[in-house]
Short mmCIF file of C-alpha atoms in Angstrom, two decimals:
data_model
loop_
_atom_site.label_atom_id
_atom_site.label_comp_id
_atom_site.label_asym_id
_atom_site.label_seq_id
_atom_site.Cartn_x
_atom_site.Cartn_y
_atom_site.Cartn_z
CA MET C 1 -14.11 -1.72 26.60
CA SER C 2 -12.92 -4.68 29.18
CA MET C 3 -10.12 -2.85 30.45
CA ASP C 4 -9.91 0.20 33.38
CA ASP C 5 -8.48 3.34 32.64
CA ASP C 6 -5.18 2.78 34.76
CA LEU C 7 -4.37 -0.53 32.39
CA LYS C 8 -5.10 1.62 29.09
CA THR C 9 -2.81 4.18 30.12
CA ARG C 10 -0.11 1.78 31.13
CA ILE C 11 -0.28 0.22 27.84
CA LYS C 12 -0.23 3.57 25.97
CA GLY C 13 2.79 4.21 28.08
CA GLU C 14 4.49 0.66 27.00
CA ILE C 15 3.70 1.67 23.43
CA LEU C 16 4.99 4.72 23.43
CA GLN C 17 8.57 3.80 24.87
CA VAL C 18 10.86 5.69 23.00
CA LYS C 19 13.82 3.52 23.54
CA ASP C 20 12.18 0.65 21.76
CA LEU C 21 11.29 2.50 18.29
CA PRO C 22 12.63 1.65 15.64
CA THR C 23 16.25 3.90 15.08
CA LEU C 24 16.20 5.97 12.00
CA PRO C 25 19.53 6.08 10.26
CA HIS C 26 22.03 8.66 12.11
CA VAL C 27 22.22 10.30 8.78
CA LEU C 28 18.61 11.44 9.11
CA ASP C 29 19.36 13.37 12.42
CA LYS C 30 22.02 15.29 10.21
CA VAL C 31 19.50 15.88 7.22
CA THR C 32 16.95 17.36 9.55
CA ARG C 33 19.28 19.90 11.11
CA LEU C 34 20.59 20.62 7.67
CA VAL C 35 17.31 20.99 6.31
CA GLU C 36 16.25 23.62 9.14
CA ASP C 37 19.34 25.88 7.88
CA PRO C 38 17.75 28.24 5.19
CA ASP C 39 21.43 28.18 3.42
CA ALA C 40 21.90 24.63 3.29
CA SER C 41 21.19 23.63 -0.41
CA SER C 42 19.86 20.31 -1.80
CA GLU C 43 23.51 19.37 -3.02
CA ALA C 44 24.58 19.60 0.66
CA ILE C 45 21.72 17.46 1.62
CA ALA C 46 22.09 15.10 -0.95
CA LYS C 47 26.11 14.84 0.31
CA VAL C 48 24.83 13.56 3.63
CA ILE C 49 22.53 10.83 2.64
CA ALA C 50 25.03 9.43 0.24
CA THR C 51 27.36 8.87 2.95
CA ASP C 52 24.87 6.17 3.68
CA GLN C 53 25.23 4.09 0.59
CA VAL C 54 23.28 1.44 1.60
CA LEU C 55 20.20 3.90 2.63
CA SER C 56 20.95 5.59 -0.66
CA ALA C 57 20.48 2.64 -2.92
CA LYS C 58 17.16 1.89 -0.90
CA VAL C 59 15.83 5.17 -1.58
CA LEU C 60 16.64 5.47 -5.09
CA LYS C 61 15.09 2.04 -5.51
CA MET C 62 12.04 3.24 -4.04
CA VAL C 63 11.67 6.55 -6.02
CA ASN C 64 12.26 4.45 -9.18
CA SER C 65 9.21 2.38 -8.46
CA PRO C 66 5.95 2.88 -10.16
CA ILE C 67 4.40 4.34 -7.12
CA TYR C 68 5.90 7.61 -8.02
CA GLY C 69 5.51 7.94 -11.83
CA PHE C 70 9.18 8.47 -12.46
CA PRO C 71 10.26 4.60 -13.08
CA GLY C 72 14.08 4.25 -13.62
CA ARG C 73 14.60 8.11 -14.20
CA ILE C 74 15.80 9.40 -11.00
CA SER C 75 19.76 8.68 -11.01
CA SER C 76 20.76 10.44 -7.68
CA ILE C 77 19.94 11.48 -4.17
CA GLN C 78 20.02 14.86 -5.47
CA HIS C 79 17.85 14.54 -8.11
CA ALA C 80 15.35 12.80 -5.90
CA LEU C 81 15.43 15.86 -3.43
CA VAL C 82 14.51 18.24 -6.53
CA LEU C 83 12.16 16.30 -8.12
CA LEU C 84 10.05 14.75 -4.81
CA GLY C 85 11.09 17.09 -1.96
CA PHE C 86 12.59 16.53 1.35
CA ASN C 87 9.38 15.42 2.75
CA VAL C 88 8.94 12.58 0.43
CA VAL C 89 12.80 11.66 0.67
CA ARG C 90 12.49 11.69 4.29
CA GLY C 91 9.28 9.43 4.66
CA ILE C 92 10.84 6.89 2.47
CA ILE C 93 14.00 6.46 4.65
CA ILE C 94 11.44 6.21 7.41
CA SER C 95 9.63 3.47 5.47
CA THR C 96 13.22 1.66 4.70
CA SER C 97 14.09 1.60 8.25
CA VAL C 98 10.87 0.09 9.41
CA PHE C 99 10.38 -2.34 6.67
CA ASP C 100 12.16 -5.42 8.12
CA MET C 101 10.28 -4.95 11.39
CA MET C 102 7.05 -4.40 9.32
CA VAL C 103 7.36 -7.75 7.08
CA GLN C 104 8.14 -9.69 10.17
CA ALA C 105 5.48 -8.21 12.59
CA MET C 106 2.40 -8.47 10.20
CA LYS C 107 2.11 -10.13 6.82
CA GLY C 108 1.00 -8.41 3.90
CA LEU C 109 1.00 -5.21 5.61
CA TRP C 110 3.84 -3.80 3.47
CA GLU C 111 1.92 -4.93 0.25
CA HIS C 112 -1.08 -3.12 1.56
CA SER C 113 1.12 0.03 2.36
CA LEU C 114 2.70 -0.13 -0.97
CA GLY C 115 -0.56 -0.37 -2.66
CA CYS C 116 -2.24 2.78 -0.55
CA ALA C 117 0.86 4.79 -1.58
CA THR C 118 0.14 3.88 -5.20
CA ALA C 119 -3.35 4.55 -4.98
CA CYS C 120 -2.63 8.05 -3.07
CA ASN C 121 -0.74 8.95 -5.89
CA ILE C 122 -3.20 8.11 -8.65
CA ILE C 123 -6.30 9.78 -6.51
CA ALA C 124 -4.23 12.67 -5.72
CA ARG C 125 -3.39 13.64 -9.21
CA ARG C 126 -6.79 12.56 -10.10
CA ALA C 127 -8.12 15.32 -7.99
CA GLY C 128 -5.56 17.85 -9.25
CA PHE C 129 -3.51 18.12 -6.32
CA GLU C 130 0.05 19.41 -6.56
CA ASP C 131 2.97 17.15 -5.27
CA PRO C 132 1.29 13.79 -5.23
CA GLU C 133 3.84 12.18 -4.18
CA GLU C 134 3.56 13.96 -0.79
CA TYR C 135 0.36 11.89 -0.65
CA ALA C 136 1.95 8.47 -1.83
CA VAL C 137 4.15 8.98 1.49
CA ALA C 138 1.15 9.37 3.66
CA GLY C 139 -0.42 6.53 1.90
CA LEU C 140 2.97 4.31 2.63
CA LEU C 141 3.15 5.26 6.11
CA HIS C 142 -0.37 5.15 7.39
CA ASP C 143 -0.52 2.05 9.07
CA LEU C 144 2.90 2.38 10.98
CA GLY C 145 1.40 2.42 14.07
CA LYS C 146 0.19 -1.27 13.66
CA VAL C 147 4.06 -2.21 13.34
CA VAL C 148 4.81 -0.43 16.82
CA THR C 149 2.00 -2.22 18.58
CA ALA C 150 3.25 -5.68 16.99
CA VAL C 151 6.53 -5.18 18.00
CA GLN C 152 6.51 -3.65 21.67
CA LEU C 153 3.39 -5.33 22.48
CA PRO C 154 3.34 -8.71 21.04
CA ASP C 155 0.71 -10.32 23.56
CA THR C 156 -1.64 -7.32 23.01
CA HIS C 157 -1.16 -7.71 19.22
CA ALA C 158 -2.29 -11.33 19.47
CA ALA C 159 -5.18 -10.58 21.42
CA ILE C 160 -6.24 -7.97 18.44
CA LEU C 161 -5.93 -10.36 16.07
CA LYS C 162 -8.24 -12.92 18.26
CA ALA C 163 -10.76 -10.24 18.62
CA VAL C 164 -10.76 -9.51 14.75
CA GLU C 165 -11.34 -13.60 14.25
CA ALA C 166 -13.96 -14.10 17.66
CA LYS C 167 -15.87 -10.86 17.27
CA ASN C 168 -15.80 -10.24 13.58
CA LEU C 169 -14.38 -7.15 13.89
CA ASN C 170 -11.75 -5.17 11.42
CA TYR C 171 -8.45 -4.76 12.66
CA PHE C 172 -8.90 -0.86 13.92
CA GLN C 173 -12.33 -1.72 15.96
CA ALA C 174 -10.49 -4.55 17.61
CA GLU C 175 -7.40 -2.15 18.65
CA LYS C 176 -10.17 -0.22 20.26
CA ASP C 177 -11.48 -3.00 21.75
CA VAL C 178 -8.45 -4.33 23.35
CA LEU C 179 -6.52 -1.00 23.74
CA GLY C 180 -9.12 1.43 24.22
CA PHE C 181 -7.42 3.47 21.21
CA GLY C 182 -6.44 2.75 18.00
CA HIS C 183 -3.23 2.69 15.58
CA ASP C 184 -4.23 6.38 14.54
CA ARG C 185 -3.38 7.41 17.66
CA ILE C 186 0.01 5.81 17.88
CA ASN C 187 0.63 7.30 14.21
CA ALA C 188 -0.03 10.66 15.63
CA TRP C 189 2.60 10.26 18.22
CA LEU C 190 5.20 8.59 15.68
CA ALA C 191 4.96 11.14 13.23
CA ARG C 192 5.52 13.93 15.86
CA HIS C 193 8.62 11.80 17.03
CA TRP C 194 10.15 11.64 13.83
CA GLY C 195 9.54 15.11 12.84
CA LEU C 196 7.12 14.45 9.69
CA PRO C 197 5.58 17.11 8.08
CA PRO C 198 1.96 18.43 9.44
CA ASN C 199 0.30 17.20 6.27
CA ILE C 200 1.41 13.94 6.54
CA ARG C 201 0.85 13.58 10.27
CA GLU C 202 -2.55 14.46 10.02
CA ALA C 203 -3.24 12.25 7.35
CA MET C 204 -1.83 9.55 9.41
CA THR C 205 -3.92 10.25 12.05
CA ARG C 206 -7.20 10.93 10.58
CA HIS C 207 -7.12 8.43 7.58
CA HIS C 208 -10.04 6.72 9.35
CA ALA C 209 -12.13 9.94 9.95
CA PRO C 210 -11.17 12.35 7.32
CA GLN C 211 -13.95 14.33 8.24
CA LEU C 212 -12.69 15.57 11.50
CA ALA C 213 -8.98 16.64 10.10
CA GLU C 214 -8.50 20.27 10.78
CA PHE C 215 -5.68 21.46 8.66
CA TYR C 216 -5.06 18.86 5.79
CA LYS C 217 -8.57 17.30 5.03
CA PRO C 218 -7.59 16.78 1.45
CA MET C 219 -4.65 14.75 2.17
CA SER C 220 -6.80 13.04 4.89
CA CYS C 221 -9.23 12.39 2.48
CA VAL C 222 -6.98 10.72 -0.24
CA VAL C 223 -5.29 8.46 2.41
CA HIS C 224 -8.74 7.26 3.14
CA ILE C 225 -10.04 6.72 0.01
CA GLY C 226 -6.79 4.78 -0.97
CA ASP C 227 -6.76 2.66 1.88
CA PHE C 228 -10.62 1.77 1.10
CA LEU C 229 -9.70 0.87 -2.55
CA VAL C 230 -6.51 -1.41 -1.64
CA ARG C 231 -8.77 -3.52 1.06
CA LEU C 232 -11.40 -3.69 -1.73
CA LEU C 233 -8.90 -4.93 -4.34
CA GLU C 234 -7.17 -7.16 -1.53
CA PHE C 235 -3.81 -6.35 -1.87
CA GLY C 236 -1.90 -7.00 0.72
CA ASN C 237 -3.38 -7.47 4.33
CA ALA C 238 -3.82 -4.83 6.97
CA GLY C 239 -5.02 -7.47 9.79
CA ASP C 240 -8.24 -8.19 8.94
CA ASP C 241 -10.43 -9.22 5.45
CA GLN C 242 -12.92 -6.42 5.78
CA THR C 243 -13.22 -3.36 3.72
CA ALA C 244 -12.94 0.13 5.55
CA TYR C 245 -16.17 2.66 5.96
CA LEU C 246 -16.17 4.77 3.02
CA ARG C 247 -17.06 8.25 4.38
CA PRO C 248 -18.87 10.09 1.68
CA GLU C 249 -17.35 13.27 2.83
CA ALA C 250 -14.16 12.25 1.66
CA LEU C 251 -15.49 11.82 -1.87
CA ILE C 252 -17.25 15.28 -1.40
CA GLU C 253 -14.17 16.89 -0.55
CA LEU C 254 -12.11 15.81 -3.40
CA LYS C 255 -15.21 16.50 -5.81
CA PHE C 256 -15.36 12.67 -6.91
CA ARG C 257 -18.07 10.62 -8.09
CA MET C 258 -18.25 7.15 -7.80
CA SER C 259 -17.13 6.88 -11.35
CA ASP C 260 -13.96 8.89 -10.55
CA LEU C 261 -13.19 5.78 -8.21
CA ASP C 262 -13.71 3.18 -11.46
CA LYS C 263 -11.08 5.63 -13.00
CA VAL C 264 -8.43 5.38 -10.06
CA MET C 265 -9.12 1.38 -10.00
CA ASP C 266 -8.32 1.08 -13.86
CA GLU C 267 -5.14 2.68 -13.15
CA MET C 268 -4.13 0.96 -9.83
CA ALA C 269 -4.63 -2.62 -11.46
CA GLY C 270 -1.76 -2.08 -13.79
CA GLN C 271 0.20 -0.39 -11.22
CA LEU C 272 -0.23 -2.61 -8.47
CA LEU C 273 1.27 -5.61 -10.52
CA GLU C 274 4.45 -3.45 -11.15
CA VAL C 275 4.90 -2.44 -7.46
CA SER C 276 4.11 -6.17 -6.29
CA ASP C 277 7.52 -7.49 -5.52
CA LEU C 278 9.06 -4.26 -4.26
CA THR C 279 11.26 -4.72 -1.47
CA PHE C 280 14.43 -3.79 0.30
CA MET G 1 -1.39 -11.18 -16.23
CA GLN G 2 0.47 -12.32 -13.51
CA LYS G 3 4.09 -11.28 -12.34
CA ILE G 4 6.01 -14.42 -11.03
CA PRO G 5 9.47 -14.90 -10.08
CA ILE G 6 11.54 -16.81 -12.69
CA ASN G 7 12.07 -20.00 -10.69
CA LEU G 8 8.32 -20.39 -10.93
CA ALA G 9 8.41 -20.01 -14.63
CA ALA G 10 7.12 -23.24 -16.72
CA PRO G 11 7.24 -24.17 -20.51
CA GLY G 12 4.16 -23.08 -21.74
CA MET G 13 3.46 -20.05 -20.22
CA LYS G 14 3.57 -17.11 -22.58
CA LEU G 15 4.68 -13.45 -21.79
CA ALA G 16 2.25 -11.03 -21.18
CA LYS G 17 5.04 -8.07 -21.05
CA PRO G 18 8.72 -7.88 -22.99
CA VAL G 19 11.48 -8.72 -21.13
CA THR G 20 13.71 -5.91 -20.71
CA LYS G 21 17.54 -5.70 -19.27
CA GLU G 22 18.35 -2.54 -17.19
CA GLY G 23 18.51 0.17 -19.59
CA GLY G 24 15.56 -1.01 -21.69
CA MET G 25 17.07 -3.23 -24.06
CA THR G 26 14.06 -5.76 -24.91
CA ILE G 27 15.37 -9.45 -24.49
CA MET G 28 12.13 -11.27 -25.13
CA ALA G 29 9.06 -10.11 -26.85
CA GLU G 30 5.56 -9.91 -25.67
CA GLY G 31 3.55 -13.15 -26.60
CA MET G 32 6.45 -15.45 -26.59
CA GLU G 33 6.03 -18.74 -25.28
CA LEU G 34 8.30 -19.77 -22.76
CA THR G 35 10.57 -23.35 -22.97
CA GLU G 36 12.89 -25.18 -20.88
CA SER G 37 15.89 -23.27 -22.84
CA LEU G 38 14.43 -19.93 -22.62
CA ILE G 39 13.86 -20.14 -19.03
CA SER G 40 17.41 -21.44 -18.24
CA ARG G 41 18.65 -18.44 -20.35
CA LEU G 42 16.73 -15.69 -18.59
CA GLU G 43 17.99 -17.28 -15.42
CA ALA G 44 21.40 -16.87 -16.85
CA MET G 45 20.83 -13.45 -17.66
CA LYS G 46 19.71 -12.59 -13.90
CA ILE G 47 16.48 -11.70 -15.17
CA GLU G 48 14.37 -12.34 -11.69
CA ARG G 49 10.79 -11.79 -12.44
CA ILE G 50 8.77 -11.93 -15.54
CA THR G 51 5.12 -10.92 -16.26
CA VAL G 52 3.09 -13.86 -18.06
CA GLN G 53 -0.49 -14.31 -19.20
CA GLY G 54 -3.11 -15.39 -17.36
CA HIS G 55 -3.15 -16.16 -13.56
CA PRO G 56 -1.21 -19.56 -13.56
CA VAL G 57 0.93 -19.50 -10.35
CA GLU G 58 -0.67 -19.27 -6.92
CA MET G 59 1.38 -17.31 -5.00
CA GLY G 60 -0.75 -17.20 -1.74
CA GLY G 61 -3.31 -14.69 -0.92
CA ALA G 62 -5.44 -12.29 -3.19
CA GLY G 63 -3.30 -9.53 -4.86
CA ALA G 64 -2.64 -7.81 -8.16
CA GLY G 65 -2.96 -11.09 -10.32
CA THR G 66 -6.71 -11.59 -8.63
CA ARG G 67 -9.35 -11.80 -11.17
CA TRP G 68 -12.11 -9.26 -11.58
CA GLY G 69 -14.50 -11.95 -11.32
CA GLU G 70 -12.99 -13.18 -7.87
CA ARG G 71 -13.19 -9.81 -6.47
CA ARG G 72 -16.90 -9.43 -7.50
CA ASP G 73 -17.71 -12.75 -5.53
CA ARG G 74 -15.57 -11.58 -2.42
CA LEU G 75 -17.80 -8.17 -2.01
CA ASP G 76 -20.29 -9.61 0.17
CA HIS G 77 -17.95 -10.86 2.66
CA LEU G 78 -15.79 -7.61 2.45
CA PHE G 79 -18.84 -5.74 3.31
CA ARG G 80 -20.36 -8.11 5.89
CA ARG G 81 -19.98 -5.73 9.01
CA TYR G 82 -22.27 -3.01 6.98
CA SER G 83 -24.87 -5.07 5.44
CA GLY G 84 -27.49 -2.81 7.37
CA ASP G 85 -26.03 0.31 6.18
CA LYS G 86 -27.82 2.31 3.48
CA TRP G 87 -24.64 4.21 2.04
CA MET G 88 -22.23 1.25 2.20
CA THR G 89 -24.69 -1.22 0.40
CA ARG G 90 -24.95 1.54 -2.36
CA VAL G 91 -21.27 1.47 -2.66
CA LYS G 92 -21.09 -2.03 -2.67
CA GLU G 93 -23.78 -2.57 -5.27
CA ARG G 94 -21.59 0.36 -7.22
CA MET G 95 -18.63 -1.77 -6.99
CA ARG G 96 -20.04 -5.02 -7.94
CA GLN G 97 -21.21 -3.01 -11.29
CA TYR G 98 -17.54 -2.09 -12.04
CA PHE G 99 -16.08 -5.47 -11.29
CA GLN G 100 -18.76 -7.07 -13.16
CA ILE G 101 -17.91 -4.89 -16.43
CA LYS G 102 -14.10 -5.86 -15.70
CA ALA G 103 -14.84 -9.31 -15.38
CA ALA G 104 -16.90 -9.70 -18.55
CA ALA G 105 -14.04 -7.87 -20.28
CA GLN G 106 -11.56 -9.88 -18.80
CA GLU G 107 -13.32 -13.34 -19.71
CA ALA G 108 -13.97 -12.01 -23.17
CA LYS G 109 -10.03 -11.59 -23.46
CA ILE G 110 -9.23 -14.52 -22.16
CA LYS G 111 -11.77 -16.42 -24.53
CA ALA G 112 -10.23 -14.68 -27.20
CA ALA G 113 -6.56 -15.62 -26.42
CA GLN G 114 -7.45 -19.07 -26.18
CA GLN G 115 -5.50 -20.78 -28.65
CA PRO G 116 -5.09 -24.48 -28.61
CA ASP G 117 -2.01 -24.56 -25.98
CA VAL G 118 -3.05 -21.78 -23.52
CA ALA G 119 -0.84 -21.18 -20.86
CA GLY G 120 -2.10 -22.45 -17.46
CA GLU G 121 -5.47 -20.16 -17.56
CA GLY G 122 -7.32 -23.61 -16.97
CA GLU G 123 -5.19 -24.61 -13.90
CA SER G 124 -5.52 -20.98 -11.85
CA SER G 125 -6.89 -21.63 -8.46
CA GLU G 126 -10.34 -21.23 -7.66
CA LYS G 127 -10.07 -18.19 -4.95
CA GLY G 128 -7.81 -15.51 -4.34
CA GLY G 129 -7.99 -16.47 -0.56
CA GLU G 130 -7.54 -14.40 2.35
CA GLY G 131 -4.00 -13.43 2.21
CA ALA G 132 -3.63 -13.95 5.72
#
């Protein structure tokens, strides 16, 4: 608001500098190419991922966490690919790659992301959606844009946090106040850059305004409600100490009543305790 | 119930969940009261975390171990920007109802479990904090 358009454009350019973005493991490039080949088997894909042993161990730790509901039962990357699908495994690889950055950039954001992933999985199951793990990954990645700002533009990040304090804004509003746009926009760009599937991309982009989602409204609504509930339970910290606005359209889309949120929170309370110490 | 790193375990705390080794073998049963020697045995077995009853350790920030009563008392603060919004006020009051029910159940459980040497309940901190 206080900034002219030229400055906003310049900031946007700086944030979206490809060279400074967290680099993803090389095996992910290879795997992405393999996935595009219709003849490639999950065995072949698993073999490529398994060449990076550190990464494989991290992926297995994550898929065996209570977030995904198969605790301790997935013993190999191939097994993970069969059970969860490549989109979920790719999302997890991305989250492990930005984990260090996230933990350093914003205290509590990792826990907030884990909590949101947990909530999304529970909500998607309750709504009767297939592949709830994909919803969980969308929840896991929904605030990545905040990390990018914090890392690329530390001064801007500091100004956002200051606005949160001084003007009693939530982080999203403060971003718009300082930058002219929020992490939802950065998410859209990041998701495209990293080749995430369109459903996860749209959910990352629309989690603050799921009623505007065009193609994957249910997933956007799930992440929206997940974000609301994690904030309500104050698990982790997403940059402010406020609740998010709960869009009634999101509840309607999932055919949820308020009592459904009770049931989701009942489940969350137990599971958050389990995921509270999950790190890489 | 709170999950804590083993180095914060103290004699007198009671296990809220059994301690298991990888592979699922139970080492210590739920409800067991910790002693110095049990804690050092757990450490020797490379157990990193345990889940204990109550909320004996303040680990900074609200989180998974926060009590429902604290959550209820935080609602006005969390919803402060939407005080003029009819829908969000409704949501808040609905959540207050839910937290109130959970808090009452939790208090009752704590009271029922209060045996002579209850583990740390009384000394849990007042507020969940902001988790800044």
